[in-house]
CSV table of C-alpha atoms in Angstrom, one decimal:
chain,number,residue,atom,x,y,z
A,1,MET,CA,83.5,74.0,48.6
A,2,ALA,CA,80.2,74.5,46.8
A,3,LYS,CA,80.8,75.8,43.3
A,4,GLN,CA,79.4,79.3,42.6
A,5,PRO,CA,77.8,80.3,39.3
A,6,ASP,CA,80.3,83.1,38.7
A,7,ILE,CA,83.2,80.7,38.5
A,8,ILE,CA,84.9,80.8,35.1
A,9,PRO,CA,86.8,77.7,33.9
A,10,ILE,CA,90.4,78.4,33.1
A,11,LYS,CA,93.1,76.1,31.7
A,12,ILE,CA,96.8,75.8,31.0
A,13,ASP,CA,97.9,76.3,27.4
A,14,HIS,CA,100.6,73.7,27.0
A,15,ASP,CA,102.0,75.3,23.9
A,16,LYS,CA,103.0,78.3,26.1
A,17,CYS,CA,103.5,76.8,29.5
A,18,THR,CA,107.1,76.1,30.5
A,19,GLU,CA,106.2,73.7,33.3
A,20,CYS,CA,108.0,75.9,35.8
A,21,ARG,CA,105.3,75.0,38.4
A,22,MET,CA,105.0,78.5,39.9
A,23,CYS,CA,101.2,78.2,39.6
A,24,TYR,CA,101.3,74.9,41.6
A,25,VAL,CA,103.5,76.5,44.3
A,26,VAL,CA,101.3,79.6,44.9
A,27,CYS,CA,98.0,77.6,44.7
A,28,ARG,CA,99.4,75.2,47.3
A,29,GLU,CA,100.5,78.2,49.4
A,30,ILE,CA,96.9,79.3,49.8
A,31,ASN,CA,95.8,75.7,50.3
A,32,PHE,CA,93.4,75.5,47.3
A,33,ASN,CA,95.6,72.9,45.6
A,34,ALA,CA,93.7,73.4,42.4
A,35,VAL,CA,96.8,73.0,40.2
A,36,ILE,CA,97.4,69.3,39.9
A,37,ILE,CA,99.5,66.9,37.9
A,38,ASP,CA,97.0,65.1,35.6
A,39,THR,CA,97.8,61.4,36.1
A,40,ALA,CA,95.3,60.2,33.6
A,41,GLU,CA,95.8,61.9,30.3
A,42,THR,CA,98.4,64.7,29.8
A,43,HIS,CA,100.6,63.9,32.8
A,44,LEU,CA,101.3,67.7,33.0
A,45,HIS,CA,100.2,70.5,35.3
A,46,GLU,CA,96.4,71.1,34.9
A,47,ILE,CA,93.8,73.2,36.7
A,48,ASP,CA,91.2,71.2,38.6
A,49,MET,CA,88.0,73.2,38.2
A,50,ASP,CA,86.4,71.3,41.1
A,51,ARG,CA,88.8,73.3,43.3
A,52,CYS,CA,89.6,76.5,41.3
A,53,VAL,CA,87.4,79.5,42.0
A,54,TYR,CA,88.7,81.9,39.3
A,55,PRO,CA,88.0,84.8,39.0
A,56,ARG,CA,87.4,85.0,42.8
A,57,CYS,CA,91.0,83.9,43.2
A,58,THR,CA,93.6,84.9,40.7
A,59,VAL,CA,96.8,84.2,42.6
A,60,CYS,CA,98.4,81.8,40.1
A,61,LEU,CA,98.2,84.5,37.4
A,62,MET,CA,100.3,86.9,39.4
A,63,TYR,CA,103.4,84.7,39.5
A,64,CYS,CA,103.2,82.9,36.2
A,65,PRO,CA,106.2,83.9,34.0
A,66,ALA,CA,105.0,82.4,30.6
A,67,ASP,CA,103.0,84.8,28.4
A,68,ALA,CA,99.5,83.6,27.6
A,69,SER,CA,100.0,80.2,29.3
A,70,ILE,CA,96.8,80.4,31.4
A,71,VAL,CA,93.7,81.2,29.5
A,72,GLU,CA,89.9,81.2,29.9
A,73,SER,CA,88.8,77.9,28.6
A,74,GLU,CA,85.8,79.0,26.6
A,75,THR,CA,87.1,82.3,25.1
A,76,GLY,CA,90.8,81.5,25.0
A,77,LYS,CA,91.4,85.0,26.6
A,78,SER,CA,95.0,85.2,27.9
A,79,LEU,CA,95.3,85.9,31.6
A,80,VAL,CA,99.2,86.1,31.7
A,81,PRO,CA,100.4,88.8,32.3
A,82,PRO,CA,97.3,89.4,34.4
A,83,PRO,CA,94.9,92.1,33.2
A,84,ALA,CA,94.3,94.9,35.7
A,85,GLU,CA,90.9,93.6,36.7
A,86,ALA,CA,92.5,90.4,37.9
A,87,TRP,CA,94.4,91.9,40.8
A,88,THR,CA,92.1,94.4,42.4
A,89,GLU,CA,92.3,94.8,46.1
A,90,ASP,CA,89.4,92.3,46.8
A,91,LYS,CA,91.2,89.5,44.9
A,92,ARG,CA,94.4,89.7,46.9
A,93,TRP,CA,95.3,87.3,49.8
A,94,PRO,CA,96.0,89.2,53.1
A,95,ARG,CA,99.3,88.1,54.7
A,96,ARG,CA,99.9,88.9,58.4
A,97,ALA,CA,103.1,88.6,60.2
B,1,MET,CA,113.9,109.8,36.8
B,2,ASP,CA,112.6,109.0,33.3
B,3,ILE,CA,111.7,105.4,33.2
B,4,HIS,CA,112.8,103.6,30.0
B,5,PRO,CA,109.7,102.3,28.1
B,6,ILE,CA,111.1,98.7,28.3
B,7,LEU,CA,111.4,99.0,32.0
B,8,GLN,CA,108.0,100.5,32.3
B,9,GLU,CA,106.4,97.6,30.4
B,10,PHE,CA,108.3,95.2,32.6
B,11,LEU,CA,106.9,97.0,35.7
B,12,ASP,CA,103.4,97.0,34.5
B,13,LYS,CA,103.3,93.4,33.3
B,14,TRP,CA,105.3,91.6,35.8
B,15,VAL,CA,106.3,93.7,38.9
B,16,TYR,CA,103.2,95.5,40.1
B,17,PRO,CA,100.5,92.7,39.8
B,18,THR,CA,100.3,90.8,43.1
B,19,GLY,CA,98.4,88.0,44.6
B,20,PHE,CA,98.9,89.2,48.2
B,21,THR,CA,98.6,92.2,50.4
B,22,GLY,CA,100.3,92.9,53.7
B,23,PRO,CA,103.8,93.5,54.9
B,24,GLY,CA,105.5,91.2,52.4
B,25,TYR,CA,104.0,93.1,49.4
B,26,ASP,CA,104.7,96.5,51.1
B,27,PHE,CA,108.3,95.4,51.6
B,28,ARG,CA,108.6,94.4,47.9
B,29,MET,CA,107.3,97.7,46.8
B,30,ARG,CA,109.9,99.5,48.9
B,31,PHE,CA,112.5,97.1,47.6
B,32,THR,CA,111.4,97.8,44.0
B,33,GLU,CA,112.0,101.5,44.6
B,34,ARG,CA,115.6,100.7,45.4
B,35,CYS,CA,115.9,98.5,42.3
B,36,LEU,CA,114.5,101.1,39.9
B,37,PRO,CA,117.5,103.4,39.3
B,38,ALA,CA,119.8,100.4,38.7
B,39,TRP,CA,117.2,98.7,36.5
B,40,ASN,CA,116.8,101.8,34.5
B,41,VAL,CA,120.5,102.3,34.0
B,42,ALA,CA,121.0,98.6,33.2
B,43,THR,CA,118.3,98.9,30.5
B,44,LEU,CA,120.0,102.0,29.0
B,45,ARG,CA,123.3,100.1,29.0
B,46,SER,CA,121.7,97.1,27.3
B,47,VAL,CA,120.2,99.3,24.6
B,48,GLU,CA,123.6,100.9,24.0
B,49,ALA,CA,125.3,97.5,23.7
B,50,ALA,CA,122.6,96.2,21.4
B,51,GLU,CA,122.9,99.1,19.1
B,52,LYS,CA,126.6,98.7,19.0
B,53,ASP,CA,126.4,95.0,18.4
B,54,ALA,CA,123.8,95.4,15.7
B,55,GLN,CA,126.4,97.4,13.7
B,56,ASP,CA,129.2,94.9,14.2
B,57,PRO,CA,129.3,92.2,11.5
B,58,SER,CA,132.1,90.3,13.2
B,59,ARG,CA,129.6,88.8,15.6
B,60,GLU,CA,132.4,88.6,18.2
B,61,TRP,CA,129.8,89.9,20.7
B,62,LEU,CA,127.7,86.8,20.0
B,63,LYS,CA,130.6,84.5,20.9
B,64,ASN,CA,131.4,86.5,24.0
B,65,ASN,CA,127.8,86.5,25.2
B,66,ALA,CA,127.4,82.8,24.6
B,67,MET,CA,130.7,82.1,26.4
B,68,ALA,CA,129.7,84.2,29.3
B,69,GLY,CA,126.3,82.4,29.4
B,70,TYR,CA,127.9,79.0,29.2
B,71,ALA,CA,130.2,79.8,32.1
B,72,GLY,CA,127.6,81.5,34.3
B,73,GLU,CA,124.4,79.5,33.7
B,74,GLY,CA,125.7,76.0,34.0
B,75,PRO,CA,124.5,73.2,36.2
B,76,GLN,CA,127.6,73.5,38.3
B,77,MET,CA,126.4,76.8,39.9
B,78,SER,CA,122.8,75.6,40.3
B,79,ILE,CA,123.9,72.4,42.0
B,80,LYS,CA,125.9,74.5,44.4
B,81,GLN,CA,122.9,76.8,45.0
B,82,MET,CA,120.6,73.8,45.7
B,83,SER,CA,123.1,72.0,47.9
B,84,THR,CA,123.7,75.1,50.0
B,85,GLN,CA,120.0,75.7,50.4
B,86,LEU,CA,119.7,72.1,51.6
B,87,LEU,CA,122.7,72.3,53.9
B,88,ALA,CA,122.1,75.7,55.3
B,89,VAL,CA,118.4,75.7,56.2
B,90,SER,CA,117.7,74.0,59.5
B,91,ILE,CA,115.7,70.8,59.7
B,92,GLU,CA,113.0,72.7,61.6
B,93,GLU,CA,112.6,75.1,58.8
B,94,GLN,CA,112.9,72.7,55.9
B,95,GLU,CA,109.2,71.9,55.8
B,96,LYS,CA,108.2,75.6,55.8
B,97,TYR,CA,110.6,76.3,52.9
B,98,ILE,CA,110.2,73.0,51.0
B,99,GLU,CA,109.1,74.8,47.9
B,100,LEU,CA,112.4,76.8,47.9
B,101,GLN,CA,114.3,73.5,47.8
B,102,ARG,CA,112.1,72.2,45.0
B,103,MET,CA,112.6,75.4,43.0
B,104,ARG,CA,116.4,74.9,43.3
B,105,ALA,CA,116.0,71.4,42.1
B,106,GLN,CA,114.0,72.6,39.1
B,107,GLN,CA,116.7,75.2,38.4
B,108,ILE,CA,119.3,72.4,37.7
B,109,TRP,CA,117.2,71.2,34.9
B,110,ASP,CA,116.8,74.7,33.5
B,111,GLU,CA,120.5,75.4,33.8
B,112,VAL,CA,121.5,72.2,32.0
B,113,LYS,CA,119.2,73.3,29.2
B,114,HIS,CA,120.9,76.7,29.2
B,115,GLY,CA,124.4,75.3,29.1
B,116,GLN,CA,123.3,73.4,26.0
B,117,LEU,CA,121.6,76.5,24.6
B,118,HIS,CA,124.8,78.6,24.7
B,119,ALA,CA,126.8,75.7,23.3
B,120,ASP,CA,124.3,75.5,20.5
B,121,VAL,CA,124.9,79.1,19.7
B,122,LEU,CA,128.6,78.7,19.7
B,123,LEU,CA,128.4,75.6,17.5
B,124,ARG,CA,125.9,77.0,15.0
B,125,GLY,CA,127.8,80.3,14.9
B,126,LYS,CA,130.9,78.3,14.0
B,127,PHE,CA,132.9,79.7,17.0
B,128,ILE,CA,133.7,76.1,18.1
B,129,GLU,CA,133.8,72.8,16.3
B,130,LYS,CA,132.5,70.7,19.1
B,131,GLU,CA,131.3,71.4,22.7
B,132,GLU,CA,134.4,69.7,24.1
B,133,ASP,CA,136.5,72.7,22.7
B,134,LEU,CA,134.9,74.7,25.5
B,135,MET,CA,136.9,72.8,28.1
B,136,GLU,CA,140.0,74.5,26.6
B,137,SER,CA,138.6,78.0,27.1
B,138,ALA,CA,138.9,79.9,30.4
B,139,ASP,CA,136.3,82.3,29.1
B,140,ALA,CA,133.7,79.5,28.9
B,141,ASN,CA,134.3,78.4,32.4
B,142,THR,CA,134.9,81.5,34.5
B,143,LEU,CA,132.7,84.5,35.1
B,144,GLY,CA,133.7,87.5,37.2
B,145,ILE,CA,130.4,88.6,38.5
B,146,LEU,CA,131.3,88.0,42.0
B,147,SER,CA,128.1,89.3,43.6
B,148,TYR,CA,126.0,86.9,41.6
B,149,PHE,CA,127.8,83.8,40.7
B,150,GLY,CA,130.2,83.6,43.7
B,151,LEU,CA,129.1,84.3,47.1
B,152,THR,CA,125.4,84.1,46.4
B,153,ALA,CA,125.7,80.4,47.0
B,154,MET,CA,126.2,81.4,50.6
B,155,PHE,CA,123.0,83.4,50.8
B,156,PRO,CA,121.0,80.6,52.4
B,157,HIS,CA,123.5,80.5,55.2
B,158,ILE,CA,122.4,84.0,56.1
B,159,HIS,CA,118.6,83.2,55.9
B,160,PRO,CA,116.4,80.9,53.8
B,161,LEU,CA,114.9,84.0,52.2
B,162,ALA,CA,118.1,86.0,51.6
B,163,ARG,CA,118.5,84.8,48.0
B,164,ASN,CA,115.3,86.6,47.0
B,165,ALA,CA,117.3,89.8,46.6
B,166,GLN,CA,119.2,88.0,43.9
B,167,HIS,CA,116.1,86.5,42.3
B,168,TYR,CA,114.3,89.8,42.2
B,169,PHE,CA,116.9,92.4,41.5
B,170,PHE,CA,119.4,90.5,39.4
B,171,GLU,CA,117.0,88.3,37.5
B,172,GLY,CA,114.9,91.4,36.9
B,173,THR,CA,118.0,93.0,35.3
B,174,ALA,CA,118.5,89.9,33.2
B,175,CYS,CA,114.9,90.0,32.0
B,176,LEU,CA,115.4,93.7,31.0
B,177,GLY,CA,118.6,92.9,29.1
B,178,ILE,CA,116.9,90.1,27.3
B,179,ALA,CA,113.9,92.2,26.4
B,180,VAL,CA,116.2,94.8,24.9
B,181,ARG,CA,118.0,92.2,22.8
B,182,ILE,CA,114.7,90.8,21.5
B,183,LYS,CA,113.6,94.3,20.6
B,184,TYR,CA,116.8,95.7,19.0
B,185,MET,CA,118.5,92.6,17.5
B,186,ASP,CA,117.6,90.7,14.4
B,187,ASP,CA,120.5,88.2,14.4
B,188,PRO,CA,118.7,84.8,14.3
B,189,LEU,CA,121.1,83.1,16.7
B,190,ASP,CA,121.0,86.0,19.2
B,191,LEU,CA,117.2,85.9,19.1
B,192,HIS,CA,117.2,82.2,19.5
B,193,ASP,CA,119.4,82.5,22.6
B,194,ASN,CA,117.3,85.3,24.2
B,195,LEU,CA,113.9,84.0,23.3
B,196,SER,CA,114.8,80.6,24.7
B,197,GLN,CA,116.1,82.2,27.9
B,198,TYR,CA,113.5,84.8,28.7
B,199,PRO,CA,110.8,82.7,30.4
B,200,GLU,CA,113.3,81.0,32.7
B,201,GLU,CA,114.8,84.2,33.9
B,202,LEU,CA,111.4,85.6,34.4
B,203,MET,CA,110.5,82.5,36.4
B,204,HIS,CA,113.4,83.2,38.8
B,205,PHE,CA,112.2,86.8,39.1
B,206,MET,CA,108.8,85.4,40.0
B,207,GLU,CA,110.3,83.2,42.7
B,208,GLY,CA,111.7,86.3,44.3
B,209,LYS,CA,108.4,88.2,43.9
B,210,PHE,CA,106.3,85.4,45.3
B,211,GLN,CA,108.6,84.7,48.3
B,212,MET,CA,108.8,88.4,49.2
B,213,ASP,CA,105.0,88.8,48.9
B,214,ALA,CA,104.2,85.6,50.8
B,215,TYR,CA,107.0,85.0,53.2
B,216,ALA,CA,108.9,88.2,54.0
B,217,LEU,CA,106.4,89.4,56.6
B,218,THR,CA,108.5,90.5,59.5
B,219,GLU,CA,111.5,92.7,60.0
B,220,ALA,CA,113.6,89.6,60.8
B,221,GLU,CA,112.6,88.0,57.4
B,222,GLN,CA,113.0,91.3,55.4
B,223,LYS,CA,116.4,92.4,56.8
B,224,PRO,CA,118.5,89.5,55.3
B,225,ILE,CA,116.9,90.2,51.9
B,226,GLU,CA,117.7,93.9,52.2
B,227,GLU,CA,121.3,93.1,53.3
B,228,ALA,CA,121.7,90.7,50.3
B,229,LEU,CA,120.8,93.6,48.0
B,230,ASP,CA,123.2,95.9,49.8
B,231,PHE,CA,125.9,93.2,49.1
B,232,MET,CA,125.0,93.0,45.4
B,233,MET,CA,125.2,96.8,45.1
B,234,GLN,CA,128.7,97.0,46.5
B,235,PRO,CA,131.0,98.9,44.1
B,236,TRP,CA,133.4,96.0,43.9
B,237,ALA,CA,130.8,93.8,42.3
B,238,PRO,CA,132.1,94.2,38.7
B,239,THR,CA,129.1,94.2,36.4
B,240,LEU,CA,126.7,95.7,38.8
B,241,ALA,CA,129.1,98.5,39.5
B,242,ASP,CA,129.0,99.3,35.8
B,243,ALA,CA,125.2,99.4,35.9
B,244,LEU,CA,125.2,101.6,38.9
B,245,THR,CA,127.8,104.1,37.7
B,246,LEU,CA,125.7,107.0,36.7
B,247,ASP,CA,126.7,108.0,33.2
B,248,GLU,CA,125.7,111.6,32.5
B,249,SER,CA,125.5,111.0,28.7
B,250,LEU,CA,123.1,108.1,29.2
B,251,GLU,CA,121.1,110.1,31.8
B,252,ALA,CA,120.8,112.9,29.3
B,253,GLU,CA,119.5,110.5,26.6
B,254,ALA,CA,116.9,109.2,29.0
């Protein structure tokens, strides 16, 4: 997927993250697979910005239970619990039976 | 119904935000409406208990809470829950629900940690001299919340998604109780216990939230979750019955 200019880098704050892997589960569910285990450096869950399209997709933020554990990389702005603008109708994934 | 501010904060921060739309989310919102009265009463009861405990210098409540936690949140129950999930879900459905299995495996790690956490409180509170003392205590090894710690191991036999009623409703109640303790108590060991536990209970709540939003899309998938909630709200389920017994004095306070 070609990266768009409106994509904002986000990252996991490992001082806050509890490694519960809910972000991994939900990102896998929508087949983005942008949450990975970093095998080179941290060996922890990390967000692969080659795949992540935040703020177009915000699904990981909706099911993360650890306050302030996902943040915007540049500003450090906390995204958990998700701010209201992160779960507007256009950002939700439709599910059909 | 006047929503307690702690419950309102919980709803705004963790319940209403969603990553999905569609029948699963619509179902969860209807399910939430059923949970709300019980969550509200449970919050009021937790406040009442916290205010009482805060005035009790004996700290017997700390011991009792830690004993109950040690009995209820141990690896034994989580291993049962994972094994029943593995045994009850058909081979054909295992791939579809593989993350549910992994979450149960993750839970064992969490529960081992929690067993240690409660033992830690009992040791540092000088209620026991060594963890092995707990083997002599029935209180530390039995818990009478039948609806949660007993037959819930059977939920996967009903349907792979049935346990979400437990994740969502009961863990939501746990989160509210912990939030109350954090707000009302200043005992360092009580705070240690609750601050350590909060993200894990919230994670279980999120499991239920996610699985309802993403997987409970048809009536056939929603019905077993609804029935599991019916089961947990039975009047013979001891602790829950307390939460659901409408107390006029508490209602008046609210």
